[in-house]
Structure formats: structure tokens, C-alpha cells
PDB file of C-alpha atoms in Angstrom:
ATOM      1  CA  GLY A  15       8.263 -32.343   5.098  1.00 80.00           C
ATOM      2  CA  ASN A  16       5.564 -31.663   7.225  1.00 84.00           C
ATOM      3  CA  SER A  17       2.246 -30.686   6.047  1.00 88.00           C
ATOM      4  CA  VAL A  18      -1.485 -30.725   6.488  1.00 93.00           C
ATOM      5  CA  THR A  19      -4.362 -31.316   4.278  1.00 94.00           C
ATOM      6  CA  GLN A  20      -7.856 -30.671   4.743  1.00 93.00           C
ATOM      7  CA  MET A  21     -11.199 -30.730   2.746  1.00 88.00           C
ATOM      8  CA  GLU A  22     -11.972 -27.598   0.348  1.00 86.00           C
ATOM      9  CA  GLY A  23     -14.764 -25.626   1.114  1.00 86.00           C
ATOM     10  CA  PRO A  24     -17.165 -23.918   0.993  1.00 94.00           C
ATOM     11  CA  VAL A  25     -19.339 -26.462   3.377  1.00 96.00           C
ATOM     12  CA  THR A  26     -22.789 -25.914   3.646  1.00 97.00           C
ATOM     13  CA  LEU A  27     -25.301 -27.265   6.071  1.00 97.00           C
ATOM     14  CA  SER A  28     -28.519 -27.039   7.525  1.00 97.00           C
ATOM     15  CA  GLU A  29     -28.964 -26.526  11.148  1.00 97.00           C
ATOM     16  CA  GLU A  30     -28.497 -29.568  13.364  1.00 96.00           C
ATOM     17  CA  ALA A  31     -27.107 -31.602  10.576  1.00 97.00           C
ATOM     18  CA  PHE A  32     -24.130 -33.618  11.162  1.00 97.00           C
ATOM     19  CA  LEU A  33     -20.387 -32.374  10.564  1.00 97.00           C
ATOM     20  CA  THR A  34     -17.449 -33.860   9.491  1.00 97.00           C
ATOM     21  CA  ILE A  35     -14.292 -32.065   8.299  1.00 97.00           C
ATOM     22  CA  ASN A  36     -11.615 -34.376   7.015  1.00 97.00           C
ATOM     23  CA  CYS A  37      -7.848 -33.592   7.803  1.00 97.00           C
ATOM     24  CA  THR A  38      -4.936 -35.524   7.138  1.00 97.00           C
ATOM     25  CA  TYR A  39      -1.295 -35.106   7.594  1.00 95.00           C
ATOM     26  CA  THR A  40       2.385 -35.851   6.923  1.00 93.00           C
ATOM     27  CA  ALA A  41       5.034 -35.902   9.945  1.00 88.00           C
ATOM     28  CA  THR A  42       7.901 -37.227  11.302  1.00 82.00           C
ATOM     29  CA  GLY A  43       7.924 -38.178  15.214  1.00 80.00           C
ATOM     30  CA  TYR A  44       4.718 -37.625  16.905  1.00 81.00           C
ATOM     31  CA  PRO A  45       3.151 -34.379  16.789  1.00 88.00           C
ATOM     32  CA  SER A  46       0.332 -32.688  18.389  1.00 89.00           C
ATOM     33  CA  LEU A  47      -2.722 -31.914  16.206  1.00 93.00           C
ATOM     34  CA  PHE A  48      -5.204 -28.805  16.500  1.00 94.00           C
ATOM     35  CA  TRP A  49      -8.366 -27.434  15.142  1.00 96.00           C
ATOM     36  CA  TYR A  50      -8.547 -23.554  15.604  1.00 96.00           C
ATOM     37  CA  VAL A  51     -11.640 -21.666  14.488  1.00 97.00           C
ATOM     38  CA  GLN A  52     -11.995 -18.326  13.001  1.00 94.00           C
ATOM     39  CA  TYR A  53     -15.007 -16.459  13.085  1.00 93.00           C
ATOM     40  CA  PRO A  54     -16.289 -13.491  10.684  1.00 88.00           C
ATOM     41  CA  GLY A  55     -13.701 -10.674  11.200  1.00 83.00           C
ATOM     42  CA  GLU A  56     -11.692 -12.091  14.201  1.00 85.00           C
ATOM     43  CA  GLY A  57      -8.175 -14.008  14.703  1.00 88.00           C
ATOM     44  CA  LEU A  58      -7.711 -17.796  15.540  1.00 92.00           C
ATOM     45  CA  GLN A  59      -9.060 -19.247  18.434  1.00 92.00           C
ATOM     46  CA  LEU A  60      -7.860 -22.639  19.572  1.00 92.00           C
ATOM     47  CA  LEU A  61     -11.023 -25.089  19.601  1.00 96.00           C
ATOM     48  CA  LEU A  62      -9.497 -28.609  20.791  1.00 95.00           C
ATOM     49  CA  LYS A  63      -6.365 -30.311  20.616  1.00 93.00           C
ATOM     50  CA  ALA A  64      -4.779 -33.880  21.032  1.00 93.00           C
ATOM     51  CA  THR A  65      -1.221 -34.492  21.809  1.00 88.00           C
ATOM     52  CA  LYS A  66      -0.412 -38.512  21.201  1.00 89.00           C
ATOM     53  CA  ALA A  67      -2.401 -41.415  18.958  1.00 91.00           C
ATOM     54  CA  ASP A  68      -5.832 -42.418  20.107  1.00 94.00           C
ATOM     55  CA  ASP A  69      -6.295 -39.310  22.126  1.00 95.00           C
ATOM     56  CA  LYS A  70      -9.808 -37.513  21.198  1.00 97.00           C
ATOM     57  CA  GLY A  71      -9.870 -33.723  21.633  1.00 96.00           C
ATOM     58  CA  SER A  72     -13.306 -32.122  22.535  1.00 97.00           C
ATOM     59  CA  ASN A  73     -14.911 -28.871  23.182  1.00 96.00           C
ATOM     60  CA  LYS A  74     -18.146 -27.121  22.402  1.00 95.00           C
ATOM     61  CA  GLY A  75     -19.561 -30.188  21.106  1.00 97.00           C
ATOM     62  CA  PHE A  76     -16.853 -30.614  18.410  1.00 98.00           C
ATOM     63  CA  GLU A  77     -14.625 -33.665  18.784  1.00 98.00           C
ATOM     64  CA  ALA A  78     -11.564 -35.175  17.030  1.00 98.00           C
ATOM     65  CA  THR A  79      -9.633 -38.182  17.188  1.00 97.00           C
ATOM     66  CA  TYR A  80      -6.104 -38.567  16.868  1.00 96.00           C
ATOM     67  CA  ARG A  81      -5.689 -41.401  14.362  1.00 96.00           C
ATOM     68  CA  LYS A  82      -1.944 -42.340  13.831  1.00 93.00           C
ATOM     69  CA  GLU A  83      -3.065 -45.293  11.443  1.00 94.00           C
ATOM     70  CA  THR A  84      -4.518 -43.428   9.175  1.00 95.00           C
ATOM     71  CA  THR A  85      -2.730 -40.418   9.605  1.00 95.00           C
ATOM     72  CA  SER A  86      -5.910 -38.158  10.332  1.00 97.00           C
ATOM     73  CA  PHE A  87      -7.757 -35.875  12.715  1.00 97.00           C
ATOM     74  CA  HIS A  88     -10.918 -35.129  11.390  1.00 98.00           C
ATOM     75  CA  LEU A  89     -13.302 -32.720  13.055  1.00 98.00           C
ATOM     76  CA  GLU A  90     -16.791 -33.910  13.832  1.00 98.00           C
ATOM     77  CA  LYS A  91     -19.899 -32.464  15.366  1.00 98.00           C
ATOM     78  CA  GLY A  92     -23.560 -34.330  16.057  1.00 97.00           C
ATOM     79  CA  SER A  93     -25.684 -30.842  15.670  1.00 96.00           C
ATOM     80  CA  VAL A  94     -24.020 -27.585  14.077  1.00 97.00           C
ATOM     81  CA  GLN A  95     -26.025 -24.222  14.682  1.00 97.00           C
ATOM     82  CA  VAL A  96     -25.637 -21.041  12.782  1.00 97.00           C
ATOM     83  CA  SER A  97     -23.329 -20.127  15.135  1.00 96.00           C
ATOM     84  CA  ASP A  98     -20.892 -22.528  13.518  1.00 97.00           C
ATOM     85  CA  SER A  99     -20.604 -20.337  10.546  1.00 97.00           C
ATOM     86  CA  ALA A 100     -16.674 -19.783  10.686  1.00 97.00           C
ATOM     87  CA  VAL A 101     -13.679 -20.957   8.705  1.00 95.00           C
ATOM     88  CA  TYR A 102     -11.849 -24.176  10.407  1.00 97.00           C
ATOM     89  CA  PHE A 103      -7.867 -24.844  10.405  1.00 95.00           C
ATOM     90  CA  CYS A 104      -6.287 -28.116  11.082  1.00 96.00           C
ATOM     91  CA  ALA A 105      -2.692 -27.462  12.493  1.00 93.00           C
ATOM     92  CA  LEU A 106       0.032 -29.965  13.550  1.00 90.00           C
ATOM     93  CA  SER A 107       3.218 -29.185  15.555  1.00 85.00           C
ATOM     94  CA  GLY A 108       6.635 -29.257  14.398  1.00 67.00           C
ATOM     95  CA  GLY A 109       7.907 -30.147  17.499  1.00 61.00           C
ATOM     96  CA  GLY A 110      11.344 -29.392  18.576  1.00 59.00           C
ATOM     97  CA  ALA A 111      12.806 -26.011  19.736  1.00 54.00           C
ATOM     98  CA  THR A 112      11.017 -24.186  17.026  1.00 57.00           C
ATOM     99  CA  ASN A 113       7.535 -24.448  18.123  1.00 64.00           C
ATOM    100  CA  LYS A 114       6.150 -23.954  14.601  1.00 78.00           C
ATOM    101  CA  LEU A 115       2.553 -25.068  13.761  1.00 86.00           C
ATOM    102  CA  ILE A 116       1.752 -26.287  10.136  1.00 88.00           C
ATOM    103  CA  PHE A 117      -1.397 -25.131   9.318  1.00 90.00           C
ATOM    104  CA  GLY A 118      -4.046 -26.154   6.573  1.00 92.00           C
ATOM    105  CA  THR A 119      -5.628 -24.114   4.413  1.00 91.00           C
ATOM    106  CA  GLY A 120      -8.392 -23.396   6.325  1.00 93.00           C
ATOM    107  CA  THR A 121     -12.680 -24.766   5.458  1.00 95.00           C
ATOM    108  CA  LEU A 122     -15.203 -22.434   5.413  1.00 95.00           C
ATOM    109  CA  LEU A 123     -18.598 -23.800   7.106  1.00 97.00           C
ATOM    110  CA  ALA A 124     -21.881 -21.976   6.129  1.00 97.00           C
ATOM    111  CA  VAL A 125     -24.771 -23.087   8.244  1.00 97.00           C
ATOM    112  CA  GLN A 126     -28.344 -22.106   6.982  1.00 96.00           C
ATOM    113  CA  PRO A 127     -31.322 -21.796   9.515  1.00 94.00           C
TER     114      PRO A 127
ATOM    115  CA  ASP B  11      -7.298 -16.230  29.681  1.00 67.00           C
ATOM    116  CA  VAL B  12      -4.015 -16.057  27.163  1.00 65.00           C
ATOM    117  CA  LYS B  13      -4.661 -12.435  25.981  1.00 89.00           C
ATOM    118  CA  VAL B  14      -3.015 -11.137  22.571  1.00 94.00           C
ATOM    119  CA  THR B  15      -3.703  -7.869  21.406  1.00 95.00           C
ATOM    120  CA  GLN B  16      -2.394  -5.817  18.549  1.00 95.00           C
ATOM    121  CA  SER B  17      -2.116  -2.218  18.134  1.00 90.00           C
ATOM    122  CA  SER B  18      -4.809  -1.493  15.370  1.00 91.00           C
ATOM    123  CA  ARG B  19      -7.600  -3.866  13.857  1.00 92.00           C
ATOM    124  CA  TYR B  20      -7.632  -1.699  10.519  1.00 95.00           C
ATOM    125  CA  LEU B  21      -4.777   0.383   9.058  1.00 96.00           C
ATOM    126  CA  VAL B  22      -4.420   1.936   5.830  1.00 97.00           C
ATOM    127  CA  LYS B  23      -0.997   2.914   4.730  1.00 97.00           C
ATOM    128  CA  ARG B  24       0.534   4.514   1.297  1.00 97.00           C
ATOM    129  CA  THR B  25       3.131   2.785  -0.708  1.00 97.00           C
ATOM    130  CA  GLY B  26       6.300   3.513   0.059  1.00 97.00           C
ATOM    131  CA  GLU B  27       5.521   4.244   3.825  1.00 97.00           C
ATOM    132  CA  LYS B  28       7.230   2.563   6.984  1.00 97.00           C
ATOM    133  CA  VAL B  29       4.575   0.267   8.926  1.00 97.00           C
ATOM    134  CA  PHE B  30       4.523  -0.875  12.383  1.00 97.00           C
ATOM    135  CA  LEU B  31       2.387  -3.811  13.761  1.00 97.00           C
ATOM    136  CA  GLU B  32       2.869  -4.336  17.475  1.00 97.00           C
ATOM    137  CA  CYS B  33       1.743  -7.237  19.143  1.00 97.00           C
ATOM    138  CA  VAL B  34       1.679  -7.679  23.127  1.00 97.00           C
ATOM    139  CA  GLN B  35       0.736 -10.879  24.904  1.00 96.00           C
ATOM    140  CA  ASP B  36       0.314 -11.026  29.174  1.00 94.00           C
ATOM    141  CA  MET B  37       0.972 -14.759  29.792  1.00 89.00           C
ATOM    142  CA  ASP B  38       5.076 -14.701  29.663  1.00 91.00           C
ATOM    143  CA  HIS B  39       5.435 -16.852  26.864  1.00 91.00           C
ATOM    144  CA  GLU B  40       8.480 -17.124  25.046  1.00 90.00           C
ATOM    145  CA  ASN B  41       7.671 -17.831  21.545  1.00 90.00           C
ATOM    146  CA  MET B  42       5.614 -15.024  19.199  1.00 93.00           C
ATOM    147  CA  PHE B  43       4.828 -15.381  15.640  1.00 94.00           C
ATOM    148  CA  TRP B  44       3.669 -13.248  13.116  1.00 97.00           C
ATOM    149  CA  TYR B  45       1.468 -14.337   9.999  1.00 96.00           C
ATOM    150  CA  ARG B  46       0.006 -13.025   7.148  1.00 95.00           C
ATOM    151  CA  GLN B  47      -3.604 -14.476   5.961  1.00 92.00           C
ATOM    152  CA  ASP B  48      -4.804 -14.565   2.575  1.00 91.00           C
ATOM    153  CA  PRO B  49      -7.713 -15.877   0.756  1.00 85.00           C
ATOM    154  CA  GLY B  50      -6.931 -19.737  -0.803  1.00 80.00           C
ATOM    155  CA  LEU B  51      -3.330 -19.449   0.934  1.00 84.00           C
ATOM    156  CA  GLY B  52      -3.999 -19.689   4.382  1.00 84.00           C
ATOM    157  CA  LEU B  53      -2.058 -18.870   7.057  1.00 90.00           C
ATOM    158  CA  ARG B  54       1.776 -17.993   6.161  1.00 91.00           C
ATOM    159  CA  LEU B  55       4.443 -17.565   8.621  1.00 93.00           C
ATOM    160  CA  ILE B  56       6.689 -14.601   8.099  1.00 96.00           C
ATOM    161  CA  TYR B  57       8.803 -14.274  11.114  1.00 96.00           C
ATOM    162  CA  PHE B  58       8.989 -15.872  14.822  1.00 93.00           C
ATOM    163  CA  SER B  59      10.769 -15.062  17.533  1.00 93.00           C
ATOM    164  CA  TYR B  60      11.581 -18.131  20.937  1.00 89.00           C
ATOM    165  CA  ASP B  61      13.251 -15.111  23.235  1.00 89.00           C
ATOM    166  CA  VAL B  62      13.758 -11.868  23.286  1.00 92.00           C
ATOM    167  CA  LYS B  63      16.135 -10.581  20.887  1.00 89.00           C
ATOM    168  CA  MET B  64      15.962 -13.431  19.056  1.00 90.00           C
ATOM    169  CA  LYS B  65      14.427 -13.888  15.821  1.00 93.00           C
ATOM    170  CA  GLU B  66      13.712 -16.326  12.693  1.00 92.00           C
ATOM    171  CA  LYS B  67      12.729 -16.231   9.440  1.00 94.00           C
ATOM    172  CA  GLY B  68       9.206 -18.004   8.645  1.00 92.00           C
ATOM    173  CA  ASP B  69       8.143 -18.758   5.056  1.00 89.00           C
ATOM    174  CA  ILE B  70       8.066 -15.480   3.621  1.00 95.00           C
ATOM    175  CA  PRO B  71       9.889 -12.918   5.225  1.00 96.00           C
ATOM    176  CA  GLU B  72      10.704 -10.800   2.186  1.00 96.00           C
ATOM    177  CA  GLY B  73       9.850  -7.471   2.645  1.00 96.00           C
ATOM    178  CA  TYR B  74       9.534  -7.646   6.442  1.00 97.00           C
ATOM    179  CA  SER B  75      11.628  -7.482   9.747  1.00 97.00           C
ATOM    180  CA  VAL B  76      10.912  -7.588  12.988  1.00 97.00           C
ATOM    181  CA  SER B  77      11.933  -6.616  16.627  1.00 96.00           C
ATOM    182  CA  ARG B  78      11.689  -8.223  19.956  1.00 96.00           C
ATOM    183  CA  GLU B  79      13.296  -6.164  22.798  1.00 95.00           C
ATOM    184  CA  LYS B  80      10.833  -7.268  25.388  1.00 95.00           C
ATOM    185  CA  LYS B  81       9.284 -10.270  26.336  1.00 95.00           C
ATOM    186  CA  GLU B  82       5.800  -9.648  25.974  1.00 96.00           C
ATOM    187  CA  ARG B  83       6.176  -7.564  22.928  1.00 97.00           C
ATOM    188  CA  PHE B  84       6.733  -8.597  19.216  1.00 97.00           C
ATOM    189  CA  SER B  85       6.619  -6.109  16.288  1.00 97.00           C
ATOM    190  CA  LEU B  86       6.443  -6.425  12.587  1.00 98.00           C
ATOM    191  CA  ILE B  87       8.011  -3.883  10.468  1.00 98.00           C
ATOM    192  CA  LEU B  88       7.436  -3.109   6.616  1.00 97.00           C
ATOM    193  CA  GLU B  89      10.141  -1.219   6.059  1.00 94.00           C
ATOM    194  CA  SER B  90       8.671   0.238   2.434  1.00 97.00           C
ATOM    195  CA  ALA B  91       5.039  -0.865   2.365  1.00 97.00           C
ATOM    196  CA  SER B  92       3.906  -2.121  -1.325  1.00 97.00           C
ATOM    197  CA  THR B  93       0.280  -2.876  -2.353  1.00 97.00           C
ATOM    198  CA  ASN B  94       1.373  -6.753  -2.404  1.00 96.00           C
ATOM    199  CA  GLN B  95       1.368  -6.675   1.247  1.00 98.00           C
ATOM    200  CA  THR B  96      -2.203  -5.998   1.575  1.00 98.00           C
ATOM    201  CA  SER B  97      -3.330  -8.316   3.897  1.00 96.00           C
ATOM    202  CA  MET B  98      -4.590  -9.352   7.532  1.00 95.00           C
ATOM    203  CA  TYR B  99      -1.894 -10.001   9.655  1.00 97.00           C
ATOM    204  CA  LEU B 100      -1.929 -12.143  12.812  1.00 96.00           C
ATOM    205  CA  CYS B 101       0.089 -12.299  15.809  1.00 96.00           C
ATOM    206  CA  ALA B 102       0.226 -15.366  18.322  1.00 94.00           C
ATOM    207  CA  SER B 103       2.119 -16.563  21.284  1.00 92.00           C
ATOM    208  CA  SER B 104       2.772 -19.841  22.890  1.00 88.00           C
ATOM    209  CA  SER B 105       4.850 -21.283  25.549  1.00 85.00           C
ATOM    210  CA  SER B 106       7.849 -23.481  25.219  1.00 77.00           C
ATOM    211  CA  SER B 107       6.626 -25.583  28.529  1.00 74.00           C
ATOM    212  CA  GLY B 108       4.240 -28.629  28.305  1.00 58.00           C
ATOM    213  CA  GLY B 109       5.312 -29.763  25.123  1.00 55.00           C
ATOM    214  CA  LEU B 110       1.428 -28.855  23.620  1.00 55.00           C
ATOM    215  CA  TRP B 111       2.533 -26.220  21.476  1.00 67.00           C
ATOM    216  CA  ALA B 112      -0.518 -24.303  21.030  1.00 80.00           C
ATOM    217  CA  GLN B 113      -0.478 -20.817  19.755  1.00 87.00           C
ATOM    218  CA  TYR B 114      -2.850 -18.403  20.798  1.00 89.00           C
ATOM    219  CA  PHE B 115      -3.747 -15.449  18.479  1.00 93.00           C
ATOM    220  CA  GLY B 116      -4.534 -11.845  18.422  1.00 94.00           C
ATOM    221  CA  PRO B 117      -7.828 -10.424  16.513  1.00 93.00           C
ATOM    222  CA  GLY B 118      -5.540  -9.145  13.673  1.00 94.00           C
ATOM    223  CA  THR B 119      -4.510  -5.985  11.919  1.00 96.00           C
ATOM    224  CA  ARG B 120      -6.744  -5.801   8.529  1.00 95.00           C
ATOM    225  CA  LEU B 121      -3.783  -3.948   6.677  1.00 97.00           C
ATOM    226  CA  THR B 122      -4.438  -1.926   3.341  1.00 97.00           C
ATOM    227  CA  VAL B 123      -1.882  -0.279   1.197  1.00 97.00           C
ATOM    228  CA  LEU B 124      -2.827   1.978  -1.287  1.00 96.00           C
TER     229      LEU B 124
END
């Protein structure tokens, strides 16, 4: 079945460092891919999305490219800030009538000043 | 902007109590979802609904039921709360059109069962 695997955290970085959070997936067909972010004490927010191979989703300085050949959707940011500290979830759509999302287990990012 | 609201941010209940968690969305979305989030386990789908009065079991439906009498409202019911249902509960909604399948989440309800 469909599944998402993302790197375990926590990831601890200094401010202005480069961020990569790895995400790979297993899916039949052509799922849409998503990154969600959860700030402390809050629900999940959609950060970015990509619907087909080679699409690049971007938002708030974060980027991820839908790579079908490597079944990956890695999240990157060139210069992180303390305010980026949060849990990041990779997800894929199951597609079809049920419209379910499959989530990874989440990666905690801690950015230190 | 899509807005998904949940009736309570924090809730404390006793074992055996019946618990209602309410979720309302204002974007006329067809689909609504209930998840629970636990450390190390990520998000697990409890139930979802793709239309009024329709419901489908997710991955962990045991001990829960749901109700969707109106399109904008989706309720999660714990018939007899137990301590292992202490968790963060997240509601989400999405549209069936457009093919993007993005879900929009509420702020969550942290439920403690004593």
C-alpha cells in the first residue's frame, strides 16, 4: 500500500543554516505530495504541495520538488530562522473517491539562535 | 482563507464519560476527517466522511463513533472514554474538486482522560 517515510528527528540547526528534511514515498499511480508544518501547540498547516512529477512547491522560503524517479519530496530551506522551529510532516494523497492523506511520522526541527 | 474550528482546545474528562468533540468548517468542503496525534506515532486516521450522513472507518476506529448531520459539522464521539484515549485530536476538511486533495486542519483538542 501507499506509505511515506521521512527522516527521524530531532534536527537541530543554528540560525541561517541550510535545511533538508528527507521524504520518500511508495505509491501506486500518481499521488499529490504535501508538506505540512505544526508549530508548538497548534494544528497542522499546509506548507506546500506538488501535484505531478518535476513540480516544485514553494512557500515561506521552503521548497520541495516532486521526483518520480527517486520517489522523493525532500523539503529544503536555504536559511532557517528560530521561528521555523516546528514539526514537519510529509504526506501523499491516496487519490480516488476517498481523498485520504497518508502522513509520515513527522520531523521535529529545532533552530537555535 | 479556509477556517476549521474545534469546540475546545483543552478538555479533561473522567473514565467512562461520553465525550463529544465538535468540528466546523466554513468552506463548503465535502470531506471531513478526524485524526489523533500521539508522540512517535504521527497522525492516525480515526474516521472520515465524504458527504452528509456518510462515514467511513479509518485506521483506528475502535472506541469512537462519528456524526455528520450537516455538511459543515463533523462530530467525534467517545462513547465511554478510557485513559488510552488521552491524545491530541485533529479535525480536517478538504474539497473533492480540483484533484489536489489538500486537507485543512483545525487547531486541535488536547483531551485528557483521568
